[in-house]
Amino acid sequence: MENKIILKAEDLDGYLTQEDMSDLKRLDEMFKETMHYFEPVNEEKIIEGYDKMGHAMQEICKKHPRIKVYSFETERVAQASASHVISKLRDENTDHAEFMYYSQRAYEMLFKMAYTNEKTDRKGHIVVKTPVTYPVQNYAVHKIPDIDHKIENTVMCVMLRGALLPSMIVSKEIEEFSSHKYLTPFALFKISRNDSKNENNMEYVLDLNKSFFKLEDLEGKDLIFADPMNATGGSLVTVVKYLHDQGVKPKSIAFFNTISTLKGSIRVTRALENCTCYTLWMDPVMNEKAYIMPGLGDAGDRLNGCDTKDKPRNIMQLLADYGHNITRLYRSQMFEIERTVLG
């Protein structure tokens, strides 16, 4: 039985203000000017162009307090770390294993930005039993931020494929920082873009027959979505608007991205009043096919490998393909996802 929800691009643009459209147009013009120096390559002019765009995006984001960009919010040393991680993720020579490693680093950095504050967080303690047993069993004490109140009402909401491993990473961080080893429940949504469309007429399709969630488990919760890429914002808005239409009122929504476009972040925070976007790096524009520029390619394929056209993998097959090291590291998250899918 057909059971699909469709959101169209024109619905998204209805959330943008005239000032938003003006800011986005200015940035688009700056990127087109910089593209003139891509071929032949003029590194000096490219650096100059990106420097100008970076300053422009930082000024624009100051008008949107629910858009949090790691490279704008943190100290210079932390910004350098983010720049290094993003450069490795962008690089076409970064192989599958490295891409997974740097994705893990990216989401650990985002988690810290979103949930820890050294100035205001109370201190908690972890008492650790060590392997040293002579002359007696040894223990160590380590201070961690007490953030239970921030993380123990959360649900991981997975917009499948590329979002699966990032969601597991964030859930693992929550488990490790919770003094009660809180394990996030999972809600799984099958959302896709109609890639036959362009950015200006894109359609976002939520397939309820291939999604796994219970509406009552989402009511009043802090929902977390961890998607490597936020190009248009359409997938998130489609899912959350559907939940709203079903009477679900989340306490809050956090959207974690490795890379986001300015337009995607603005659309999301305009459309969803209780949503905060956390992104490691902001890219200026999209092309007409709604791919981020300069971007990093298809993050889902680079994390999970490519499906064959005739035999796309389901979520259980994706989990199996992650391999022994990943499945051991995220064992709790794997079991929770299996429970959600298999009941």
Short mmCIF file of C-alpha atoms in Angstrom, two decimals:
data_model
loop_
_atom_site.label_atom_id
_atom_site.label_comp_id
_atom_site.label_asym_id
_atom_site.label_seq_id
_atom_site.Cartn_x
_atom_site.Cartn_y
_atom_site.Cartn_z
CA MET A 1 0.00 0.00 0.00
CA GLU A 2 1.32 3.44 -1.00
CA ASN A 3 1.97 5.44 2.15
CA LYS A 4 4.22 8.39 1.31
CA ILE A 5 4.48 12.02 2.36
CA ILE A 6 5.85 14.53 -0.19
CA LEU A 7 7.21 18.02 0.49
CA LYS A 8 8.05 20.32 -2.43
CA ALA A 9 10.87 22.86 -2.71
CA GLU A 10 8.47 25.78 -3.12
CA ASP A 11 7.04 24.95 0.30
CA LEU A 12 10.52 25.37 1.79
CA ASP A 13 11.25 28.69 0.12
CA GLY A 14 8.05 30.06 1.60
CA TYR A 15 9.83 30.16 4.97
CA LEU A 16 12.58 32.50 3.74
CA THR A 17 12.33 36.26 4.26
CA GLN A 18 13.29 38.92 1.73
CA GLU A 19 16.42 39.59 3.77
CA ASP A 20 17.29 35.88 3.65
CA MET A 21 16.89 35.83 -0.13
CA SER A 22 19.09 38.92 -0.46
CA ASP A 23 21.82 37.40 1.72
CA LEU A 24 21.74 34.14 -0.25
CA LYS A 25 21.86 35.97 -3.57
CA ARG A 26 24.91 37.95 -2.43
CA LEU A 27 26.71 34.77 -1.41
CA ASP A 28 25.81 33.06 -4.70
CA GLU A 29 27.33 35.95 -6.62
CA MET A 30 30.51 35.77 -4.53
CA PHE A 31 30.87 32.03 -5.23
CA LYS A 32 30.32 32.47 -8.98
CA GLU A 33 33.04 35.12 -8.99
CA THR A 34 35.42 32.75 -7.17
CA MET A 35 34.62 29.91 -9.61
CA HIS A 36 36.23 31.94 -12.39
CA TYR A 37 39.58 31.04 -10.83
CA PHE A 38 38.97 27.27 -10.65
CA GLU A 39 40.09 26.70 -14.26
CA PRO A 40 42.83 27.55 -14.78
CA VAL A 41 43.59 27.35 -11.07
CA ASN A 42 44.58 30.62 -9.42
CA GLU A 43 45.17 29.65 -5.79
CA GLU A 44 45.72 33.21 -4.58
CA LYS A 45 42.37 34.37 -5.94
CA ILE A 46 40.58 31.23 -4.70
CA ILE A 47 41.91 31.80 -1.17
CA GLU A 48 40.87 35.45 -1.37
CA GLY A 49 37.37 34.49 -2.55
CA TYR A 50 36.79 31.91 0.17
CA ASP A 51 38.09 34.31 2.81
CA LYS A 52 35.50 36.89 1.75
CA MET A 53 32.71 34.30 1.69
CA GLY A 54 33.71 33.04 5.15
CA HIS A 55 33.45 36.52 6.63
CA ALA A 56 30.12 37.09 4.85
CA MET A 57 28.62 33.82 6.15
CA GLN A 58 29.82 34.60 9.67
CA GLU A 59 28.10 37.99 9.58
CA ILE A 60 24.88 36.47 8.19
CA CYS A 61 24.85 33.72 10.83
CA LYS A 62 24.98 36.33 13.59
CA LYS A 63 21.40 37.17 12.57
CA HIS A 64 20.37 33.53 13.14
CA PRO A 65 21.17 32.53 16.75
CA ARG A 66 19.93 28.95 16.25
CA ILE A 67 22.58 28.31 13.59
CA LYS A 68 25.76 27.19 15.37
CA VAL A 69 28.82 26.76 13.14
CA TYR A 70 31.82 25.16 14.84
CA SER A 71 34.33 27.20 12.89
CA PHE A 72 32.50 30.42 13.88
CA GLU A 73 31.79 29.55 17.52
CA THR A 74 35.10 28.16 18.78
CA GLU A 75 38.63 29.38 19.47
CA ARG A 76 41.25 29.55 16.73
CA VAL A 77 42.97 26.28 17.74
CA ALA A 78 39.67 24.39 17.59
CA GLN A 79 38.87 26.02 14.25
CA ALA A 80 42.14 24.67 12.85
CA SER A 81 41.18 21.15 13.97
CA ALA A 82 37.80 21.46 12.26
CA SER A 83 39.45 22.74 9.09
CA HIS A 84 41.79 19.74 9.04
CA VAL A 85 38.94 17.25 9.53
CA ILE A 86 36.85 18.83 6.78
CA SER A 87 39.80 18.95 4.39
CA LYS A 88 40.30 15.19 4.83
CA LEU A 89 36.58 14.49 4.32
CA ARG A 90 36.53 16.60 1.16
CA ASP A 91 39.64 15.01 -0.35
CA GLU A 92 38.77 12.61 -3.17
CA ASN A 93 41.81 10.53 -2.15
CA THR A 94 40.42 9.84 1.34
CA ASP A 95 39.48 6.18 1.35
CA HIS A 96 36.51 4.50 3.04
CA ALA A 97 38.25 3.68 6.33
CA GLU A 98 39.70 7.19 6.65
CA PHE A 99 36.34 8.74 5.79
CA MET A 100 34.71 6.81 8.65
CA TYR A 101 37.51 7.85 11.04
CA TYR A 102 37.22 11.55 10.22
CA SER A 103 33.43 11.36 10.38
CA GLN A 104 33.75 10.04 13.93
CA ARG A 105 36.04 12.94 14.82
CA ALA A 106 33.61 15.42 13.27
CA TYR A 107 30.67 14.23 15.35
CA GLU A 108 32.67 14.08 18.55
CA MET A 109 33.54 17.76 17.99
CA LEU A 110 29.92 18.66 17.25
CA PHE A 111 28.70 16.85 20.35
CA LYS A 112 31.13 18.78 22.53
CA MET A 113 30.03 22.09 21.01
CA ALA A 114 26.34 21.32 21.53
CA TYR A 115 26.33 19.78 24.99
CA THR A 116 29.37 20.82 27.00
CA ASN A 117 30.31 24.20 28.41
CA GLU A 118 33.39 24.33 30.63
CA LYS A 119 32.29 27.64 32.16
CA THR A 120 28.77 26.65 33.23
CA ASP A 121 28.62 22.84 33.49
CA ARG A 122 28.81 21.32 36.95
CA LYS A 123 31.53 18.72 37.41
CA GLY A 124 30.74 15.02 37.56
CA HIS A 125 33.06 12.14 38.32
CA ILE A 126 33.86 8.75 36.84
CA VAL A 127 35.56 6.15 39.06
CA VAL A 128 37.42 3.69 36.83
CA LYS A 129 38.73 0.25 37.78
CA THR A 130 42.14 -0.18 36.13
CA PRO A 131 44.06 -3.36 35.12
CA VAL A 132 46.67 -2.70 37.87
CA THR A 133 46.10 -5.09 40.82
CA TYR A 134 49.35 -4.88 42.85
CA PRO A 135 49.65 -4.20 45.72
CA VAL A 136 45.83 -3.76 45.63
CA GLN A 137 43.21 -3.30 42.95
CA ASN A 138 43.71 0.25 41.59
CA TYR A 139 41.05 2.84 40.77
CA ALA A 140 41.25 6.25 39.10
CA VAL A 141 38.96 9.29 39.29
CA HIS A 142 38.25 11.49 36.28
CA LYS A 143 36.15 14.63 36.11
CA ILE A 144 33.56 14.98 33.36
CA PRO A 145 30.84 17.58 32.80
CA ASP A 146 27.53 16.75 34.48
CA ILE A 147 25.20 17.01 31.48
CA ASP A 148 22.64 14.31 32.31
CA HIS A 149 19.84 16.89 32.22
CA LYS A 150 20.79 17.81 28.64
CA ILE A 151 21.07 14.33 27.15
CA GLU A 152 18.83 11.87 29.02
CA ASN A 153 15.59 12.90 27.29
CA THR A 154 16.98 12.40 23.78
CA VAL A 155 15.86 10.19 20.90
CA MET A 156 18.10 9.55 17.88
CA CYS A 157 16.13 10.11 14.70
CA VAL A 158 17.81 8.54 11.68
CA MET A 159 17.09 9.69 8.15
CA LEU A 160 18.53 6.44 6.76
CA ARG A 161 21.60 5.66 4.66
CA GLY A 162 24.30 8.29 5.26
CA ALA A 163 22.79 9.29 8.59
CA LEU A 164 23.04 5.83 10.15
CA LEU A 165 26.66 5.81 11.33
CA PRO A 166 26.69 9.49 12.43
CA SER A 167 23.57 8.78 14.52
CA MET A 168 25.32 5.84 16.16
CA ILE A 169 28.35 8.04 16.90
CA VAL A 170 26.25 10.71 18.62
CA SER A 171 24.31 8.06 20.56
CA LYS A 172 27.61 6.56 21.74
CA GLU A 173 28.79 9.99 22.93
CA ILE A 174 25.56 10.40 24.90
CA GLU A 175 26.00 6.97 26.46
CA GLU A 176 29.60 7.76 27.46
CA PHE A 177 28.80 11.18 28.96
CA SER A 178 25.70 10.00 30.83
CA SER A 179 26.36 9.05 34.44
CA HIS A 180 23.59 6.44 34.03
CA LYS A 181 24.89 5.09 30.68
CA TYR A 182 21.71 6.33 29.05
CA LEU A 183 21.08 4.57 25.72
CA THR A 184 19.09 6.65 23.28
CA PRO A 185 16.02 5.10 21.69
CA PHE A 186 16.08 5.18 17.87
CA ALA A 187 13.44 6.29 15.38
CA LEU A 188 14.15 5.38 11.75
CA PHE A 189 12.72 7.35 8.83
CA LYS A 190 13.01 6.41 5.16
CA ILE A 191 13.36 9.81 3.50
CA SER A 192 14.77 10.46 0.03
CA ARG A 193 15.06 13.21 -2.53
CA ASN A 194 13.68 12.87 -6.02
CA ASP A 195 16.98 13.24 -7.87
CA SER A 196 15.24 13.68 -11.21
CA LYS A 197 14.31 17.16 -9.96
CA ASN A 198 16.40 20.30 -9.68
CA GLU A 199 16.96 22.43 -6.58
CA ASN A 200 14.11 24.80 -7.45
CA ASN A 201 11.50 22.04 -7.90
CA MET A 202 12.91 19.29 -5.64
CA GLU A 203 10.60 16.81 -3.94
CA TYR A 204 11.25 15.04 -0.62
CA VAL A 205 9.55 11.68 -0.14
CA LEU A 206 8.96 10.13 3.30
CA ASP A 207 8.14 6.43 2.88
CA LEU A 208 6.18 5.40 5.98
CA ASN A 209 6.07 1.74 4.94
CA LYS A 210 9.86 1.54 5.28
CA SER A 211 10.15 3.65 8.44
CA PHE A 212 10.33 2.35 12.01
CA PHE A 213 9.10 4.58 14.84
CA LYS A 214 6.31 5.06 17.35
CA LEU A 215 4.74 8.48 17.61
CA GLU A 216 4.18 8.17 21.37
CA ASP A 217 7.92 7.58 21.90
CA LEU A 218 8.70 10.99 20.34
CA GLU A 219 6.24 13.16 22.25
CA GLY A 220 7.95 15.70 24.51
CA LYS A 221 11.42 14.36 23.66
CA ASP A 222 14.62 16.11 22.61
CA LEU A 223 14.98 14.82 19.05
CA ILE A 224 18.44 14.57 17.51
CA PHE A 225 19.03 14.22 13.77
CA ALA A 226 22.62 13.57 12.65
CA ASP A 227 22.98 13.84 8.88
CA PRO A 228 26.43 14.40 7.31
CA MET A 229 25.07 16.85 4.74
CA ASN A 230 22.42 19.55 4.95
CA ALA A 231 21.99 20.89 1.44
CA THR A 232 18.39 22.10 1.22
CA GLY A 233 17.01 21.21 4.67
CA GLY A 234 14.06 19.54 2.97
CA SER A 235 14.46 16.05 4.42
CA LEU A 236 14.46 17.25 8.03
CA VAL A 237 11.55 19.64 7.50
CA THR A 238 9.52 16.87 5.82
CA VAL A 239 9.99 14.49 8.76
CA VAL A 240 9.35 17.04 11.50
CA LYS A 241 6.32 18.58 9.76
CA TYR A 242 4.85 15.10 9.43
CA LEU A 243 5.36 14.52 13.17
CA HIS A 244 3.72 17.87 13.95
CA ASP A 245 0.75 16.95 11.75
CA GLN A 246 0.35 13.75 13.80
CA GLY A 247 0.18 15.78 17.01
CA VAL A 248 3.75 15.12 18.18
CA LYS A 249 5.30 18.08 19.98
CA PRO A 250 9.03 17.55 20.57
CA LYS A 251 10.63 19.44 23.44
CA SER A 252 13.49 20.42 21.13
CA ILE A 253 15.19 19.43 17.87
CA ALA A 254 18.95 19.37 17.27
CA PHE A 255 20.30 18.93 13.75
CA PHE A 256 23.97 17.85 13.49
CA ASN A 257 25.78 18.19 10.15
CA THR A 258 29.35 17.78 9.04
CA ILE A 259 28.69 20.30 6.27
CA SER A 260 25.67 22.51 5.72
CA THR A 261 24.82 25.16 3.19
CA LEU A 262 23.77 28.55 4.50
CA LYS A 263 20.43 28.18 2.70
CA GLY A 264 19.74 24.78 4.24
CA SER A 265 20.44 26.02 7.77
CA ILE A 266 18.31 29.13 7.36
CA ARG A 267 15.41 27.14 5.90
CA VAL A 268 15.47 24.65 8.77
CA THR A 269 15.57 27.24 11.55
CA ARG A 270 12.88 29.34 9.84
CA ALA A 271 10.59 26.34 9.32
CA LEU A 272 11.10 24.71 12.75
CA GLU A 273 10.91 27.15 15.62
CA ASN A 274 12.46 24.88 18.27
CA CYS A 275 15.31 23.55 16.12
CA THR A 276 19.01 24.39 16.46
CA CYS A 277 21.44 23.52 13.66
CA TYR A 278 24.97 22.49 14.64
CA THR A 279 27.39 22.22 11.73
CA LEU A 280 31.13 21.68 11.67
CA TRP A 281 31.59 23.64 8.46
CA MET A 282 29.38 25.87 6.34
CA ASP A 283 29.56 25.84 2.54
CA PRO A 284 28.22 28.79 0.57
CA VAL A 285 25.92 27.43 -2.16
CA MET A 286 24.32 24.53 -4.03
CA ASN A 287 24.31 23.77 -7.73
CA GLU A 288 21.07 23.42 -9.66
CA LYS A 289 20.90 19.70 -8.76
CA ALA A 290 20.92 20.65 -5.04
CA TYR A 291 24.43 19.31 -4.43
CA ILE A 292 26.58 21.28 -2.00
CA MET A 293 29.47 23.26 -3.47
CA PRO A 294 32.36 22.83 -2.96
CA GLY A 295 30.96 19.90 -0.94
CA LEU A 296 32.51 16.48 -0.39
CA GLY A 297 30.58 14.19 -2.73
CA ASP A 298 27.95 11.67 -1.64
CA ALA A 299 28.64 11.20 2.07
CA GLY A 300 26.28 8.22 2.25
CA ASP A 301 28.17 6.31 -0.44
CA ARG A 302 31.54 7.26 1.05
CA LEU A 303 30.44 5.98 4.48
CA ASN A 304 28.45 2.93 3.42
CA GLY A 305 29.66 2.03 -0.06
CA CYS A 306 27.35 2.11 -3.07
CA ASP A 307 24.20 0.05 -3.46
CA THR A 308 23.52 -1.77 -6.67
CA LYS A 309 20.56 -0.38 -8.57
CA ASP A 310 18.63 -3.65 -8.53
CA LYS A 311 19.42 -4.68 -4.93
CA PRO A 312 19.55 -1.72 -2.54
CA ARG A 313 20.47 -2.76 1.00
CA ASN A 314 18.05 -2.43 3.89
CA ILE A 315 19.15 -1.05 7.24
CA MET A 316 20.07 -4.46 8.69
CA GLN A 317 22.34 -5.14 5.71
CA LEU A 318 23.99 -1.75 6.16
CA LEU A 319 24.72 -2.58 9.79
CA ALA A 320 26.21 -5.92 8.79
CA ASP A 321 28.42 -4.26 6.18
CA TYR A 322 30.03 -1.90 8.70
CA GLY A 323 32.33 -4.70 9.77
CA HIS A 324 33.62 -6.20 13.00
CA ASN A 325 35.38 -3.14 14.46
CA ILE A 326 32.41 -0.81 14.06
CA THR A 327 29.86 -3.33 15.29
CA ARG A 328 31.91 -3.99 18.43
CA LEU A 329 32.46 -0.28 19.13
CA TYR A 330 28.75 0.55 18.75
CA ARG A 331 27.34 -2.71 20.11
CA SER A 332 24.67 -1.05 22.29
CA GLN A 333 23.51 1.16 19.44
CA MET A 334 23.38 -1.83 17.06
CA PHE A 335 21.19 -3.81 19.45
CA GLU A 336 18.84 -0.85 19.93
CA ILE A 337 18.47 -0.36 16.17
CA GLU A 338 17.84 -4.07 15.68
CA ARG A 339 15.18 -3.96 18.40
CA THR A 340 13.52 -0.99 16.69
CA VAL A 341 13.47 -2.63 13.26
CA LEU A 342 12.70 -6.22 14.29
CA GLY A 343 10.50 -5.49 17.27
#
